[in-house]
Amino acid sequence: MAFGFVVDSNNVLGQVIEESGKYNVRVSDTSTVTMSKTNKQMAVLDFEVIDGDYAGGKIRFDNVVWDETSSEAIERSKKSFNTVLVAAAVPDGVQLTDINQFVNGLVGKQMNVSVEWEQNNKGQYNLVVKSHNKFDTTGSKPSGVKRPEGAMLPNNSASSTFGGSSASFGSQAPGTSNNSTSFGGGFGQSTPAPQQGTFTPNQMFGQGSQTPPAGPDPFANKGQAIEIDDKDLPF
């Protein structure tokens, strides 16, 4: 039989999240850095649900934009990026000097995200992250609210970005960086981004407190006070 099929968003690999709600997730290694349409640096975070009925389901394209157009915008950016890091249990005092450190340091870490259905400019309904919170030890909590009946399905539900985002299948997204410098290993040293497989079994809900992935934590404070002049902080 020769190659040939029709694209069907209902016929894809992986669990599909059918309800809005609050989910315990880990940050996937498909997360990346790119530029927004307004030419601002942007972290694009992907998540995988780690417990409950939708374990294994993907929540994609949570965009966190670094905006330096005004002092007010910088302050909003600080709060946005700090909110994500605090939700992931990154300790106070950690210094970041590059947005790639932010993304690569988060890969494999856990948090809880609240997601709601939102219609895009193509009329499609997607789950959109509305808030980042600390890991919920009582588990994920779907709300029971499903995609509106008869609504258009998104074309990015497959595991690849083919046809649905800024990257072509099998290629790197424009504006992304391969710099995988990770905080804690010395600035300017290129180290491989943590792999999704570093998630350890006892991090799963119901098996005790969260345990960091094996190996050095890129966001570890190492018990040393960090004093940085405000003008040197990236956020």
PDB file of C-alpha atoms in Angstrom:
ATOM      1  CA  MET A   1       0.000   0.000   0.000  1.00  0.00           C
ATOM      2  CA  ALA A   2       1.409   3.401  -1.002  1.00  0.00           C
ATOM      3  CA  PHE A   3       1.752   6.224   1.513  1.00  0.00           C
ATOM      4  CA  GLY A   4      -1.408   8.243   1.903  1.00  0.00           C
ATOM      5  CA  PHE A   5      -3.918   9.387   4.544  1.00  0.00           C
ATOM      6  CA  VAL A   6      -6.158  12.278   5.561  1.00  0.00           C
ATOM      7  CA  VAL A   7      -5.190  14.501   8.509  1.00  0.00           C
ATOM      8  CA  ASP A   8      -7.539  13.745  11.399  1.00  0.00           C
ATOM      9  CA  SER A   9      -7.038  15.545  14.738  1.00  0.00           C
ATOM     10  CA  ASN A  10      -9.108  12.837  16.437  1.00  0.00           C
ATOM     11  CA  ASN A  11      -6.631  10.157  15.379  1.00  0.00           C
ATOM     12  CA  VAL A  12      -3.399  11.076  17.216  1.00  0.00           C
ATOM     13  CA  LEU A  13      -1.019   9.523  19.705  1.00  0.00           C
ATOM     14  CA  GLY A  14      -1.195  10.384  23.380  1.00  0.00           C
ATOM     15  CA  GLN A  15      -3.906  11.232  25.854  1.00  0.00           C
ATOM     16  CA  VAL A  16      -6.204  14.101  24.929  1.00  0.00           C
ATOM     17  CA  ILE A  17      -7.298  16.415  27.742  1.00  0.00           C
ATOM     18  CA  GLU A  18     -11.029  16.916  27.347  1.00  0.00           C
ATOM     19  CA  GLU A  19     -11.752  19.183  30.324  1.00  0.00           C
ATOM     20  CA  SER A  20     -10.552  22.473  31.703  1.00  0.00           C
ATOM     21  CA  GLY A  21      -9.376  22.479  35.310  1.00  0.00           C
ATOM     22  CA  LYS A  22      -6.280  22.399  37.469  1.00  0.00           C
ATOM     23  CA  TYR A  23      -3.602  19.867  36.561  1.00  0.00           C
ATOM     24  CA  ASN A  24      -0.339  18.708  38.080  1.00  0.00           C
ATOM     25  CA  VAL A  25       2.208  18.847  35.286  1.00  0.00           C
ATOM     26  CA  ARG A  26       5.892  18.598  34.513  1.00  0.00           C
ATOM     27  CA  VAL A  27       7.620  20.851  32.012  1.00  0.00           C
ATOM     28  CA  SER A  28       8.358  18.965  28.782  1.00  0.00           C
ATOM     29  CA  ASP A  29      11.656  19.026  26.926  1.00  0.00           C
ATOM     30  CA  THR A  30       9.813  20.323  23.852  1.00  0.00           C
ATOM     31  CA  SER A  31       9.699  23.738  25.565  1.00  0.00           C
ATOM     32  CA  THR A  32      11.731  26.324  23.699  1.00  0.00           C
ATOM     33  CA  VAL A  33      12.669  29.977  23.220  1.00  0.00           C
ATOM     34  CA  THR A  34      11.552  32.069  20.256  1.00  0.00           C
ATOM     35  CA  MET A  35      10.496  35.605  19.363  1.00  0.00           C
ATOM     36  CA  SER A  36       6.946  36.890  19.632  1.00  0.00           C
ATOM     37  CA  LYS A  37       5.134  38.531  16.721  1.00  0.00           C
ATOM     38  CA  THR A  38       6.078  41.866  18.257  1.00  0.00           C
ATOM     39  CA  ASN A  39       9.778  40.879  18.268  1.00  0.00           C
ATOM     40  CA  LYS A  40      10.083  40.210  21.997  1.00  0.00           C
ATOM     41  CA  GLN A  41      11.867  37.241  23.581  1.00  0.00           C
ATOM     42  CA  MET A  42       9.349  34.570  24.459  1.00  0.00           C
ATOM     43  CA  ALA A  43       9.534  31.303  26.394  1.00  0.00           C
ATOM     44  CA  VAL A  44       7.137  28.676  25.027  1.00  0.00           C
ATOM     45  CA  LEU A  45       6.411  26.063  27.695  1.00  0.00           C
ATOM     46  CA  ASP A  46       4.867  22.654  27.043  1.00  0.00           C
ATOM     47  CA  PHE A  47       3.491  20.534  29.881  1.00  0.00           C
ATOM     48  CA  GLU A  48       2.563  16.890  30.474  1.00  0.00           C
ATOM     49  CA  VAL A  49      -0.113  15.964  33.013  1.00  0.00           C
ATOM     50  CA  ILE A  50       1.344  13.516  35.544  1.00  0.00           C
ATOM     51  CA  ASP A  51      -1.664  12.178  37.451  1.00  0.00           C
ATOM     52  CA  GLY A  52      -5.394  11.557  37.300  1.00  0.00           C
ATOM     53  CA  ASP A  53      -7.626  10.598  34.391  1.00  0.00           C
ATOM     54  CA  TYR A  54      -5.623  12.635  31.902  1.00  0.00           C
ATOM     55  CA  ALA A  55      -2.124  11.517  32.896  1.00  0.00           C
ATOM     56  CA  GLY A  56       0.111  11.781  29.847  1.00  0.00           C
ATOM     57  CA  GLY A  57      -2.023  14.490  28.257  1.00  0.00           C
ATOM     58  CA  LYS A  58      -0.282  17.496  26.748  1.00  0.00           C
ATOM     59  CA  ILE A  59      -0.846  21.175  27.441  1.00  0.00           C
ATOM     60  CA  ARG A  60       1.072  23.155  24.840  1.00  0.00           C
ATOM     61  CA  PHE A  61       2.189  26.627  23.912  1.00  0.00           C
ATOM     62  CA  ASP A  62       2.117  28.476  27.232  1.00  0.00           C
ATOM     63  CA  ASN A  63       3.822  31.698  26.158  1.00  0.00           C
ATOM     64  CA  VAL A  64       5.728  33.865  28.658  1.00  0.00           C
ATOM     65  CA  VAL A  65       6.938  37.081  27.013  1.00  0.00           C
ATOM     66  CA  TRP A  66       9.829  39.268  28.187  1.00  0.00           C
ATOM     67  CA  ASP A  67       8.785  42.850  27.456  1.00  0.00           C
ATOM     68  CA  GLU A  68      11.237  45.738  27.838  1.00  0.00           C
ATOM     69  CA  THR A  69       9.209  48.450  26.094  1.00  0.00           C
ATOM     70  CA  SER A  70       8.680  50.395  29.344  1.00  0.00           C
ATOM     71  CA  SER A  71       9.541  50.265  33.022  1.00  0.00           C
ATOM     72  CA  GLU A  72       5.989  49.063  33.723  1.00  0.00           C
ATOM     73  CA  ALA A  73       6.347  46.298  31.142  1.00  0.00           C
ATOM     74  CA  ILE A  74       9.620  45.165  32.708  1.00  0.00           C
ATOM     75  CA  GLU A  75       7.958  44.956  36.122  1.00  0.00           C
ATOM     76  CA  ARG A  76       5.118  42.863  34.664  1.00  0.00           C
ATOM     77  CA  SER A  77       7.684  40.598  33.010  1.00  0.00           C
ATOM     78  CA  LYS A  78       9.521  40.126  36.290  1.00  0.00           C
ATOM     79  CA  LYS A  79       6.313  39.031  37.991  1.00  0.00           C
ATOM     80  CA  SER A  80       5.299  36.714  35.141  1.00  0.00           C
ATOM     81  CA  PHE A  81       8.643  34.893  35.014  1.00  0.00           C
ATOM     82  CA  ASN A  82       8.993  34.800  38.805  1.00  0.00           C
ATOM     83  CA  THR A  83       5.479  33.363  39.151  1.00  0.00           C
ATOM     84  CA  VAL A  84       6.420  30.388  36.963  1.00  0.00           C
ATOM     85  CA  LEU A  85       9.705  29.777  38.823  1.00  0.00           C
ATOM     86  CA  VAL A  86       8.105  29.994  42.274  1.00  0.00           C
ATOM     87  CA  ALA A  87       5.354  27.583  41.145  1.00  0.00           C
ATOM     88  CA  ALA A  88       8.146  25.169  40.155  1.00  0.00           C
ATOM     89  CA  ALA A  89       9.692  25.473  43.656  1.00  0.00           C
ATOM     90  CA  VAL A  90      12.810  27.298  42.444  1.00  0.00           C
ATOM     91  CA  PRO A  91      14.394  28.927  45.547  1.00  0.00           C
ATOM     92  CA  ASP A  92      14.833  32.649  46.110  1.00  0.00           C
ATOM     93  CA  GLY A  93      18.247  34.036  45.218  1.00  0.00           C
ATOM     94  CA  VAL A  94      18.791  32.125  41.984  1.00  0.00           C
ATOM     95  CA  GLN A  95      20.260  34.374  39.301  1.00  0.00           C
ATOM     96  CA  LEU A  96      19.323  34.074  35.624  1.00  0.00           C
ATOM     97  CA  THR A  97      21.138  35.932  32.862  1.00  0.00           C
ATOM     98  CA  ASP A  98      19.531  34.392  29.783  1.00  0.00           C
ATOM     99  CA  ILE A  99      15.995  33.319  28.849  1.00  0.00           C
ATOM    100  CA  ASN A 100      17.379  29.948  27.702  1.00  0.00           C
ATOM    101  CA  GLN A 101      18.390  29.285  31.315  1.00  0.00           C
ATOM    102  CA  PHE A 102      14.787  29.907  32.326  1.00  0.00           C
ATOM    103  CA  VAL A 103      13.438  27.293  29.887  1.00  0.00           C
ATOM    104  CA  ASN A 104      16.155  24.650  30.211  1.00  0.00           C
ATOM    105  CA  GLY A 105      16.209  24.922  33.989  1.00  0.00           C
ATOM    106  CA  LEU A 106      12.451  24.293  34.131  1.00  0.00           C
ATOM    107  CA  VAL A 107      12.478  21.109  32.027  1.00  0.00           C
ATOM    108  CA  GLY A 108      11.400  18.171  34.194  1.00  0.00           C
ATOM    109  CA  LYS A 109      10.146  20.352  37.039  1.00  0.00           C
ATOM    110  CA  GLN A 110       6.613  20.079  38.411  1.00  0.00           C
ATOM    111  CA  MET A 111       3.877  22.575  39.134  1.00  0.00           C
ATOM    112  CA  ASN A 112       0.114  22.921  38.895  1.00  0.00           C
ATOM    113  CA  VAL A 113      -1.518  24.897  36.083  1.00  0.00           C
ATOM    114  CA  SER A 114      -5.081  26.146  35.695  1.00  0.00           C
ATOM    115  CA  VAL A 115      -6.382  25.841  32.144  1.00  0.00           C
ATOM    116  CA  GLU A 116      -9.534  27.145  30.474  1.00  0.00           C
ATOM    117  CA  TRP A 117     -11.069  26.846  27.020  1.00  0.00           C
ATOM    118  CA  GLU A 118     -10.322  29.842  24.822  1.00  0.00           C
ATOM    119  CA  GLN A 119     -11.273  30.510  21.218  1.00  0.00           C
ATOM    120  CA  ASN A 120      -8.482  31.639  18.892  1.00  0.00           C
ATOM    121  CA  ASN A 121      -8.767  33.894  15.846  1.00  0.00           C
ATOM    122  CA  LYS A 122      -9.418  30.839  13.650  1.00  0.00           C
ATOM    123  CA  GLY A 123     -12.464  29.868  15.675  1.00  0.00           C
ATOM    124  CA  GLN A 124     -10.742  26.883  17.282  1.00  0.00           C
ATOM    125  CA  TYR A 125     -11.014  26.145  21.004  1.00  0.00           C
ATOM    126  CA  ASN A 126      -7.809  25.293  22.873  1.00  0.00           C
ATOM    127  CA  LEU A 127      -6.886  24.839  26.506  1.00  0.00           C
ATOM    128  CA  VAL A 128      -4.993  27.952  27.589  1.00  0.00           C
ATOM    129  CA  VAL A 129      -2.926  28.253  30.780  1.00  0.00           C
ATOM    130  CA  LYS A 130      -4.413  30.960  33.007  1.00  0.00           C
ATOM    131  CA  SER A 131      -2.271  30.561  36.130  1.00  0.00           C
ATOM    132  CA  HIS A 132       0.800  28.759  37.477  1.00  0.00           C
ATOM    133  CA  ASN A 133       0.623  27.355  40.997  1.00  0.00           C
ATOM    134  CA  LYS A 134       2.616  25.037  43.223  1.00  0.00           C
ATOM    135  CA  PHE A 135       2.193  21.278  42.877  1.00  0.00           C
ATOM    136  CA  ASP A 136      -1.123  20.125  44.378  1.00  0.00           C
ATOM    137  CA  THR A 137      -0.532  17.098  46.612  1.00  0.00           C
ATOM    138  CA  THR A 138      -4.248  16.226  46.409  1.00  0.00           C
ATOM    139  CA  GLY A 139      -3.968  15.633  42.679  1.00  0.00           C
ATOM    140  CA  SER A 140      -5.235  17.082  39.416  1.00  0.00           C
ATOM    141  CA  LYS A 141      -8.809  18.367  39.364  1.00  0.00           C
ATOM    142  CA  PRO A 142     -10.621  18.440  36.008  1.00  0.00           C
ATOM    143  CA  SER A 143     -13.531  20.903  36.106  1.00  0.00           C
ATOM    144  CA  GLY A 144     -15.966  18.885  34.014  1.00  0.00           C
ATOM    145  CA  VAL A 145     -16.142  21.671  31.424  1.00  0.00           C
ATOM    146  CA  LYS A 146     -15.437  20.285  27.956  1.00  0.00           C
ATOM    147  CA  ARG A 147     -14.811  21.985  24.614  1.00  0.00           C
ATOM    148  CA  PRO A 148     -18.051  23.623  23.435  1.00  0.00           C
ATOM    149  CA  GLU A 149     -20.170  21.197  21.452  1.00  0.00           C
ATOM    150  CA  GLY A 150     -19.658  21.559  17.723  1.00  0.00           C
ATOM    151  CA  ALA A 151     -16.580  23.760  18.189  1.00  0.00           C
ATOM    152  CA  MET A 152     -13.721  23.553  15.717  1.00  0.00           C
ATOM    153  CA  LEU A 153     -10.899  21.282  16.845  1.00  0.00           C
ATOM    154  CA  PRO A 154      -7.318  22.615  16.966  1.00  0.00           C
ATOM    155  CA  ASN A 155      -4.876  21.397  14.336  1.00  0.00           C
ATOM    156  CA  ASN A 156      -1.945  21.288  16.787  1.00  0.00           C
ATOM    157  CA  SER A 157      -3.079  18.414  18.972  1.00  0.00           C
ATOM    158  CA  ALA A 158      -0.547  16.031  17.427  1.00  0.00           C
ATOM    159  CA  SER A 159       2.832  15.611  19.072  1.00  0.00           C
ATOM    160  CA  SER A 160       4.622  17.355  16.196  1.00  0.00           C
ATOM    161  CA  THR A 161       4.310  21.023  15.279  1.00  0.00           C
ATOM    162  CA  PHE A 162       3.675  20.192  11.623  1.00  0.00           C
ATOM    163  CA  GLY A 163       1.151  22.556  10.057  1.00  0.00           C
ATOM    164  CA  GLY A 164       0.137  24.220  13.295  1.00  0.00           C
ATOM    165  CA  SER A 165       2.888  26.493  14.557  1.00  0.00           C
ATOM    166  CA  SER A 166       5.980  28.434  13.639  1.00  0.00           C
ATOM    167  CA  ALA A 167       8.063  25.309  12.969  1.00  0.00           C
ATOM    168  CA  SER A 168       7.850  22.851  10.089  1.00  0.00           C
ATOM    169  CA  PHE A 169       7.838  19.153  10.872  1.00  0.00           C
ATOM    170  CA  GLY A 170      11.327  18.028  11.816  1.00  0.00           C
ATOM    171  CA  SER A 171      12.841  21.510  11.773  1.00  0.00           C
ATOM    172  CA  GLN A 172      13.725  24.095  14.383  1.00  0.00           C
ATOM    173  CA  ALA A 173      11.331  26.987  14.978  1.00  0.00           C
ATOM    174  CA  PRO A 174      12.540  30.328  13.605  1.00  0.00           C
ATOM    175  CA  GLY A 175      14.173  32.469  16.244  1.00  0.00           C
ATOM    176  CA  THR A 176      14.803  29.603  18.620  1.00  0.00           C
ATOM    177  CA  SER A 177      18.172  29.058  20.190  1.00  0.00           C
ATOM    178  CA  ASN A 178      20.179  25.900  20.642  1.00  0.00           C
ATOM    179  CA  ASN A 179      21.961  27.447  23.597  1.00  0.00           C
ATOM    180  CA  SER A 180      21.156  25.047  26.418  1.00  0.00           C
ATOM    181  CA  THR A 181      23.143  26.821  29.098  1.00  0.00           C
ATOM    182  CA  SER A 182      21.686  25.696  32.417  1.00  0.00           C
ATOM    183  CA  PHE A 183      21.849  27.728  35.628  1.00  0.00           C
ATOM    184  CA  GLY A 184      24.283  26.428  38.213  1.00  0.00           C
ATOM    185  CA  GLY A 185      26.786  24.921  35.810  1.00  0.00           C
ATOM    186  CA  GLY A 186      28.709  28.105  35.079  1.00  0.00           C
ATOM    187  CA  PHE A 187      27.501  30.771  32.676  1.00  0.00           C
ATOM    188  CA  GLY A 188      28.480  30.392  29.046  1.00  0.00           C
ATOM    189  CA  GLN A 189      28.954  26.627  29.324  1.00  0.00           C
ATOM    190  CA  SER A 190      26.769  24.741  26.904  1.00  0.00           C
ATOM    191  CA  THR A 191      25.201  21.676  28.487  1.00  0.00           C
ATOM    192  CA  PRO A 192      22.551  19.331  27.091  1.00  0.00           C
ATOM    193  CA  ALA A 193      19.003  20.205  28.081  1.00  0.00           C
ATOM    194  CA  PRO A 194      17.551  17.787  30.662  1.00  0.00           C
ATOM    195  CA  GLN A 195      15.664  14.940  29.056  1.00  0.00           C
ATOM    196  CA  GLN A 196      12.032  14.221  29.743  1.00  0.00           C
ATOM    197  CA  GLY A 197      13.030  10.815  31.050  1.00  0.00           C
ATOM    198  CA  THR A 198      14.699  12.346  34.103  1.00  0.00           C
ATOM    199  CA  PHE A 199      11.309  12.440  35.823  1.00  0.00           C
ATOM    200  CA  THR A 200      11.598   9.951  38.683  1.00  0.00           C
ATOM    201  CA  PRO A 201       8.767   7.612  39.755  1.00  0.00           C
ATOM    202  CA  ASN A 202       8.433   9.007  43.273  1.00  0.00           C
ATOM    203  CA  GLN A 203       7.564  12.386  41.802  1.00  0.00           C
ATOM    204  CA  MET A 204       4.184  10.978  40.783  1.00  0.00           C
ATOM    205  CA  PHE A 205       1.162  12.014  42.804  1.00  0.00           C
ATOM    206  CA  GLY A 206       0.468   9.775  45.803  1.00  0.00           C
ATOM    207  CA  GLN A 207       4.061   8.653  46.345  1.00  0.00           C
ATOM    208  CA  GLY A 208       5.312  11.264  48.740  1.00  0.00           C
ATOM    209  CA  SER A 209       6.761  14.688  48.289  1.00  0.00           C
ATOM    210  CA  GLN A 210       8.301  15.938  45.092  1.00  0.00           C
ATOM    211  CA  THR A 211      11.805  14.705  44.485  1.00  0.00           C
ATOM    212  CA  PRO A 212      14.092  16.597  42.118  1.00  0.00           C
ATOM    213  CA  PRO A 213      15.452  14.743  39.067  1.00  0.00           C
ATOM    214  CA  ALA A 214      18.710  12.840  39.488  1.00  0.00           C
ATOM    215  CA  GLY A 215      21.871  14.867  39.066  1.00  0.00           C
ATOM    216  CA  PRO A 216      22.566  18.505  39.851  1.00  0.00           C
ATOM    217  CA  ASP A 217      19.514  20.757  40.005  1.00  0.00           C
ATOM    218  CA  PRO A 218      20.077  23.636  37.542  1.00  0.00           C
ATOM    219  CA  PHE A 219      18.161  25.909  39.927  1.00  0.00           C
ATOM    220  CA  ALA A 220      19.887  24.780  43.138  1.00  0.00           C
ATOM    221  CA  ASN A 221      20.946  27.626  45.423  1.00  0.00           C
ATOM    222  CA  LYS A 222      23.602  25.450  47.096  1.00  0.00           C
ATOM    223  CA  GLY A 223      23.032  27.161  50.422  1.00  0.00           C
ATOM    224  CA  GLN A 224      24.988  30.260  49.475  1.00  0.00           C
ATOM    225  CA  ALA A 225      23.588  33.746  49.694  1.00  0.00           C
ATOM    226  CA  ILE A 226      23.413  35.525  46.376  1.00  0.00           C
ATOM    227  CA  GLU A 227      23.742  39.286  46.393  1.00  0.00           C
ATOM    228  CA  ILE A 228      23.204  40.992  43.067  1.00  0.00           C
ATOM    229  CA  ASP A 229      22.766  44.650  42.333  1.00  0.00           C
ATOM    230  CA  ASP A 230      19.266  45.369  41.000  1.00  0.00           C
ATOM    231  CA  LYS A 231      20.618  46.828  37.794  1.00  0.00           C
ATOM    232  CA  ASP A 232      22.261  43.463  36.954  1.00  0.00           C
ATOM    233  CA  LEU A 233      19.128  41.360  37.337  1.00  0.00           C
ATOM    234  CA  PRO A 234      17.514  40.177  34.064  1.00  0.00           C
ATOM    235  CA  PHE A 235      14.112  40.318  35.724  1.00  0.00           C
TER     236      PHE A 235
END
